[in-house]
């Protein structure tokens, strides 16, 4: 199963990605800004989601909002 970013590049465990859109974080008043770099991602069973840590907070991001750095 290939997991692809917004541009169609194949993602792998440990890759670095960049956000392509401002995203509001549910449950907080925080917004992740476009261009935020996310290092050391982990792939999940769902091809549309990745696990990561942003600002020391674990979260799940949709692959449609990231591009491979």
mmCIF file with all atom_site columns, C-alpha atoms in Angstrom:
data_model
loop_
_atom_site.group_PDB
_atom_site.id
_atom_site.type_symbol
_atom_site.label_atom_id
_atom_site.label_alt_id
_atom_site.label_comp_id
_atom_site.label_asym_id
_atom_site.label_entity_id
_atom_site.label_seq_id
_atom_site.pdbx_PDB_ins_code
_atom_site.Cartn_x
_atom_site.Cartn_y
_atom_site.Cartn_z
_atom_site.occupancy
_atom_site.B_iso_or_equiv
_atom_site.pdbx_formal_charge
_atom_site.auth_seq_id
_atom_site.auth_comp_id
_atom_site.auth_asym_id
_atom_site.auth_atom_id
_atom_site.pdbx_PDB_model_num
ATOM 1  C CA . UNK A 1 1  ? 0.000  0.000  0.000  1.00 0.00 ? 1  UNK A CA 1
ATOM 2  C CA . UNK A 1 2  ? 1.536  3.316  -1.090 1.00 0.00 ? 2  UNK A CA 1
ATOM 3  C CA . UNK A 1 3  ? 0.785  6.409  0.956  1.00 0.00 ? 3  UNK A CA 1
ATOM 4  C CA . UNK A 1 4  ? 1.080  9.600  -1.080 1.00 0.00 ? 4  UNK A CA 1
ATOM 5  C CA . UNK A 1 5  ? 1.235  13.301 -0.187 1.00 0.00 ? 5  UNK A CA 1
ATOM 6  C CA . UNK A 1 6  ? -0.761 16.093 -1.849 1.00 0.00 ? 6  UNK A CA 1
ATOM 7  C CA . UNK A 1 7  ? 1.637  16.166 -4.828 1.00 0.00 ? 7  UNK A CA 1
ATOM 8  C CA . UNK A 1 8  ? 1.609  12.392 -5.370 1.00 0.00 ? 8  UNK A CA 1
ATOM 9  C CA . UNK A 1 9  ? 5.033  11.675 -3.846 1.00 0.00 ? 9  UNK A CA 1
ATOM 10 C CA . UNK A 1 10 ? 5.267  8.405  -1.915 1.00 0.00 ? 10 UNK A CA 1
ATOM 11 C CA . UNK A 1 11 ? 5.775  8.827  1.845  1.00 0.00 ? 11 UNK A CA 1
ATOM 12 C CA . UNK A 1 12 ? 7.752  6.500  4.133  1.00 0.00 ? 12 UNK A CA 1
ATOM 13 C CA . UNK A 1 13 ? 8.320  6.193  7.893  1.00 0.00 ? 13 UNK A CA 1
ATOM 14 C CA . UNK A 1 14 ? 10.759 8.842  9.126  1.00 0.00 ? 14 UNK A CA 1
ATOM 15 C CA . UNK A 1 15 ? 10.174 11.303 6.273  1.00 0.00 ? 15 UNK A CA 1
ATOM 16 C CA . UNK A 1 16 ? 9.929  15.047 6.773  1.00 0.00 ? 16 UNK A CA 1
ATOM 17 C CA . UNK A 1 17 ? 6.830  16.826 5.470  1.00 0.00 ? 17 UNK A CA 1
ATOM 18 C CA . UNK A 1 18 ? 5.607  20.417 5.219  1.00 0.00 ? 18 UNK A CA 1
ATOM 19 C CA . UNK A 1 19 ? 2.044  21.658 5.724  1.00 0.00 ? 19 UNK A CA 1
ATOM 20 C CA . UNK A 1 20 ? 0.475  23.222 2.637  1.00 0.00 ? 20 UNK A CA 1
ATOM 21 C CA . UNK A 1 21 ? -2.516 24.788 4.416  1.00 0.00 ? 21 UNK A CA 1
ATOM 22 C CA . UNK A 1 22 ? -3.280 26.451 7.763  1.00 0.00 ? 22 UNK A CA 1
ATOM 23 C CA . UNK A 1 23 ? -4.984 23.872 9.984  1.00 0.00 ? 23 UNK A CA 1
ATOM 24 C CA . UNK A 1 24 ? -6.995 24.460 13.159 1.00 0.00 ? 24 UNK A CA 1
ATOM 25 C CA . UNK A 1 25 ? -6.292 21.914 15.898 1.00 0.00 ? 25 UNK A CA 1
ATOM 26 C CA . UNK A 1 26 ? -9.455 20.462 17.393 1.00 0.00 ? 26 UNK A CA 1
ATOM 27 C CA . UNK A 1 27 ? -9.898 20.981 21.128 1.00 0.00 ? 27 UNK A CA 1
ATOM 28 C CA . UNK A 1 28 ? -7.475 23.914 21.307 1.00 0.00 ? 28 UNK A CA 1
ATOM 29 C CA . UNK A 1 29 ? -7.243 27.458 20.058 1.00 0.00 ? 29 UNK A CA 1
ATOM 30 C CA . UNK A 1 30 ? -4.012 26.638 18.199 1.00 0.00 ? 30 UNK A CA 1
ATOM 31 C CA . UNK A 1 31 ? -3.545 26.869 14.445 1.00 0.00 ? 31 UNK A CA 1
ATOM 32 C CA . UNK A 1 32 ? -0.768 25.087 12.572 1.00 0.00 ? 32 UNK A CA 1
ATOM 33 C CA . UNK A 1 33 ? 0.550  27.513 9.970  1.00 0.00 ? 33 UNK A CA 1
ATOM 34 C CA . UNK A 1 34 ? 1.284  26.715 6.340  1.00 0.00 ? 34 UNK A CA 1
ATOM 35 C CA . UNK A 1 35 ? 4.966  25.876 5.896  1.00 0.00 ? 35 UNK A CA 1
ATOM 36 C CA . UNK A 1 36 ? 5.338  24.180 9.292  1.00 0.00 ? 36 UNK A CA 1
ATOM 37 C CA . UNK A 1 37 ? 7.919  21.407 9.011  1.00 0.00 ? 37 UNK A CA 1
ATOM 38 C CA . UNK A 1 38 ? 7.002  18.065 10.592 1.00 0.00 ? 38 UNK A CA 1
ATOM 39 C CA . UNK A 1 39 ? 9.886  15.615 11.046 1.00 0.00 ? 39 UNK A CA 1
ATOM 40 C CA . UNK A 1 40 ? 9.928  11.855 11.574 1.00 0.00 ? 40 UNK A CA 1
ATOM 41 C CA . UNK A 1 41 ? 6.388  10.908 10.531 1.00 0.00 ? 41 UNK A CA 1
ATOM 42 C CA . UNK A 1 42 ? 4.892  7.458  11.066 1.00 0.00 ? 42 UNK A CA 1
ATOM 43 C CA . UNK A 1 43 ? 2.559  5.796  8.593  1.00 0.00 ? 43 UNK A CA 1
ATOM 44 C CA . UNK A 1 44 ? -0.753 4.326  9.746  1.00 0.00 ? 44 UNK A CA 1
ATOM 45 C CA . UNK A 1 45 ? -3.036 1.596  8.419  1.00 0.00 ? 45 UNK A CA 1
ATOM 46 C CA . UNK A 1 46 ? -5.209 4.304  6.858  1.00 0.00 ? 46 UNK A CA 1
ATOM 47 C CA . UNK A 1 47 ? -3.574 5.591  3.624  1.00 0.00 ? 47 UNK A CA 1
ATOM 48 C CA . UNK A 1 48 ? -5.091 9.053  4.180  1.00 0.00 ? 48 UNK A CA 1
ATOM 49 C CA . UNK A 1 49 ? -3.514 9.672  7.621  1.00 0.00 ? 49 UNK A CA 1
ATOM 50 C CA . UNK A 1 50 ? -0.048 9.929  9.215  1.00 0.00 ? 50 UNK A CA 1
ATOM 51 C CA . UNK A 1 51 ? 1.021  10.077 12.868 1.00 0.00 ? 51 UNK A CA 1
ATOM 52 C CA . UNK A 1 52 ? 3.438  12.813 13.912 1.00 0.00 ? 52 UNK A CA 1
ATOM 53 C CA . UNK A 1 53 ? 4.540  15.165 16.658 1.00 0.00 ? 53 UNK A CA 1
ATOM 54 C CA . UNK A 1 54 ? 4.158  18.919 16.197 1.00 0.00 ? 54 UNK A CA 1
ATOM 55 C CA . UNK A 1 55 ? 5.457  21.190 18.959 1.00 0.00 ? 55 UNK A CA 1
ATOM 56 C CA . UNK A 1 56 ? 5.819  18.141 21.260 1.00 0.00 ? 56 UNK A CA 1
ATOM 57 C CA . UNK A 1 57 ? 2.130  17.238 20.804 1.00 0.00 ? 57 UNK A CA 1
ATOM 58 C CA . UNK A 1 58 ? 1.216  13.940 19.127 1.00 0.00 ? 58 UNK A CA 1
ATOM 59 C CA . UNK A 1 59 ? -1.428 14.238 16.412 1.00 0.00 ? 59 UNK A CA 1
ATOM 60 C CA . UNK A 1 60 ? -2.749 12.688 13.225 1.00 0.00 ? 60 UNK A CA 1
ATOM 61 C CA . UNK A 1 61 ? -2.544 14.654 9.970  1.00 0.00 ? 61 UNK A CA 1
ATOM 62 C CA . UNK A 1 62 ? -4.345 14.007 6.705  1.00 0.00 ? 62 UNK A CA 1
ATOM 63 C CA . UNK A 1 63 ? -1.977 13.343 3.807  1.00 0.00 ? 63 UNK A CA 1
ATOM 64 C CA . UNK A 1 64 ? -3.925 15.732 1.573  1.00 0.00 ? 64 UNK A CA 1
ATOM 65 C CA . UNK A 1 65 ? -2.552 18.671 3.614  1.00 0.00 ? 65 UNK A CA 1
ATOM 66 C CA . UNK A 1 66 ? 1.166  17.778 3.522  1.00 0.00 ? 66 UNK A CA 1
ATOM 67 C CA . UNK A 1 67 ? 3.928  17.625 0.931  1.00 0.00 ? 67 UNK A CA 1
ATOM 68 C CA . UNK A 1 68 ? 7.229  15.812 1.168  1.00 0.00 ? 68 UNK A CA 1
ATOM 69 C CA . UNK A 1 69 ? 10.086 18.132 2.128  1.00 0.00 ? 69 UNK A CA 1
#
